[in-house]
Amino acid sequence: MHVHVAASGLNVPWEMVWGPDNRIWFTEQNGTITRLDPTTGEKQLLIQINEVYRHRSLGLLGMALHPDFVKHPYVFVDYTCKKDSAITTKLVRFTYRDNRLTDPKTMLEIPAHTGHNGSRIVISPDRKLMFATGDAITITNAQNTASSNGKVLRMNLDGSVPADNPIKGSYVWSWGHRNIQGLAYGANGLLYSSEHGDAVEDELNIIRKGHNYGWPKVEGFCDQPQEKAFCDSVRVTEPVKAWTPTIAPAGIAVYNGKMFPEWKGAVLLTTLKEADLRVLQMDSKGTGVVSEHIPLDAAYGRLRAICVAPDGSIYVSTSNRDWNPGSGFPKPEDDRILRITRGTKADLLAQNTQKQATADNASNGATLYRQYCASCHKPDGKGIAGTFPTLHGAEQVKDKDQFVQIMLKGLSGKISVRGEEFDQHMPAMGFLPDESIAGIGTYVRQFFNQDLDSVRVRDVAKMRGK
């Protein structure tokens, strides 16, 4: 396949929608909505939303256009706001008029947090607005049907509650979600979602009316003893597919174009952590994944949004100017919108050569660190100032027992690392075998802290037993 840069110099294009004017309408996390002519690269700013609060993963996020845009020129968006110390997510409808977006109408405002706010917006075939929300870093929200967080919400396009929603008078359509990042309908009428797991089990789900998707009681499939007990008492809908190690899935689209006929009906998925585009071939009913392959891998950094043009070409956006860029990013031309078309044999040969040249020959400990730790603590172990602590000279790393205990059990609440305060959740990695924990621990203690001894399997077994 061939990749062409359609636009560059952007600031985290979070959502892209193919408009009725044959333009790509896209949001940027800092609060702008712009139209892009993909043939000329010309951009037209439609609005700068000044009340958008951008911080880490917060900002201007999802967007959808009214399906009858000529008669009803409405654009639905969601974004985070902050007043004093209170953070909220707003769902707002704008009206398109004279090449501008005007007349904002707030349709819904719900609690938000410093992370896990979702989110995507799509319009269903029966013209309902589907709005995916995160659990707002409060895990009790997801199972609480009185909360709007950790849900897929469904409303009429005027903002009212549909009479046929599963809970009378409530927007809630499904619950038990942690942090949905992608939402798309297939030609079969099925609504697919991609969702971030914690330390394990990123998910691809099919969203159904009144279904519970398990979080925080179940991650991925009902395959652990405590999960089985919950699933025996509560009907939980398991994912179509789950990924461990996690891949940080982002935008999704269901392909029905003609340029790549072999992908017809496939779910196209972009990822942040793995920085790739995945093609998930579905079975004839669209309810099972029969194969997965990666046509675009780690060449452009983190990939966020995706849309399919009427000619079947595919557009993806990079997310390298966000709060958690990969090593070597952002580049001067970031962020970008990329157009993917069918390529030549020469394109394929070049891609395979690049992939072979960048193959990971690291040790097992280094590989595991990259899979489970580097997205937060970064490949160089230096973390992100004010967000994720460095592993270089950290007191918690020097104390071997404490370090192993943190890896096994996770960590929540405020901590001090080398005199700097942090307050982010670290997931437990106790699901990994002792050998893997020992490998990660040894890599961190000896690669980032060369005077420390290794972590042995018996060290892990001792702390696991406590």
mmCIF file of N, CA and C in Angstrom, residues 49 83 95 111 151 244 246 254 258 287 353 362 376 404 406 446 450:
data_model
loop_
_atom_site.group_PDB
_atom_site.id
_atom_site.type_symbol
_atom_site.label_atom_id
_atom_site.label_comp_id
_atom_site.label_asym_id
_atom_site.label_seq_id
_atom_site.Cartn_x
_atom_site.Cartn_y
_atom_site.Cartn_z
ATOM 1 N N ILE A 49 -12.938 26.612 20.016
ATOM 2 C CA ILE A 49 -13.798 26.566 21.205
ATOM 3 C C ILE A 49 -12.940 26.923 22.405
ATOM 4 N N LYS A 83 -14.017 24.427 35.642
ATOM 5 C CA LYS A 83 -14.426 25.621 36.367
ATOM 6 C C LYS A 83 -14.000 25.445 37.803
ATOM 7 N N THR A 95 -24.212 24.705 15.059
ATOM 8 C CA THR A 95 -24.872 24.855 13.765
ATOM 9 C C THR A 95 -23.877 25.408 12.753
ATOM 10 N N PRO A 111 -19.850 14.568 34.894
ATOM 11 C CA PRO A 111 -18.558 14.674 35.581
ATOM 12 C C PRO A 111 -17.433 14.080 34.738
ATOM 13 N N LYS A 151 -20.006 4.342 30.217
ATOM 14 C CA LYS A 151 -21.221 3.911 29.535
ATOM 15 C C LYS A 151 -21.142 4.173 28.032
ATOM 16 N N THR A 244 -3.571 -8.887 25.205
ATOM 17 C CA THR A 244 -2.578 -8.813 26.275
ATOM 18 C C THR A 244 -1.276 -9.347 25.694
ATOM 19 N N THR A 246 -1.225 -5.142 26.232
ATOM 20 C CA THR A 246 -2.130 -4.140 25.700
ATOM 21 C C THR A 246 -1.507 -3.405 24.514
ATOM 22 N N VAL A 254 -15.353 0.523 9.995
ATOM 23 C CA VAL A 254 -15.678 -0.737 9.319
ATOM 24 C C VAL A 254 -15.573 -0.490 7.818
ATOM 25 N N LYS A 258 -14.150 -0.027 -2.092
ATOM 26 C CA LYS A 258 -13.784 -0.872 -3.223
ATOM 27 C C LYS A 258 -12.279 -0.925 -3.476
ATOM 28 N N THR A 287 -19.498 -11.091 13.866
ATOM 29 C CA THR A 287 -19.451 -11.205 15.320
ATOM 30 C C THR A 287 -18.192 -11.894 15.843
ATOM 31 N N THR A 353 11.445 -4.256 4.198
ATOM 32 C CA THR A 353 12.839 -3.969 4.510
ATOM 33 C C THR A 353 12.961 -3.120 5.768
ATOM 34 N N ALA A 362 15.900 -7.075 21.431
ATOM 35 C CA ALA A 362 16.193 -6.849 22.846
ATOM 36 C C ALA A 362 16.025 -8.125 23.648
ATOM 37 N N CYS A 376 4.182 4.437 29.775
ATOM 38 C CA CYS A 376 4.115 5.436 30.846
ATOM 39 C C CYS A 376 5.510 5.909 31.258
ATOM 40 N N VAL A 404 9.346 -4.931 43.783
ATOM 41 C CA VAL A 404 8.640 -6.136 43.344
ATOM 42 C C VAL A 404 7.181 -6.087 43.790
ATOM 43 N N ILE A 406 5.331 -3.451 44.267
ATOM 44 C CA ILE A 406 4.615 -2.495 43.430
ATOM 45 C C ILE A 406 4.275 -3.122 42.081
ATOM 46 N N GLN A 446 19.056 -2.782 36.428
ATOM 47 C CA GLN A 446 20.417 -2.829 35.911
ATOM 48 C C GLN A 446 20.631 -1.970 34.662
ATOM 49 N N GLN A 450 22.569 1.056 37.171
ATOM 50 C CA GLN A 450 23.558 0.025 36.880
ATOM 51 C C GLN A 450 24.249 -0.561 38.110
#
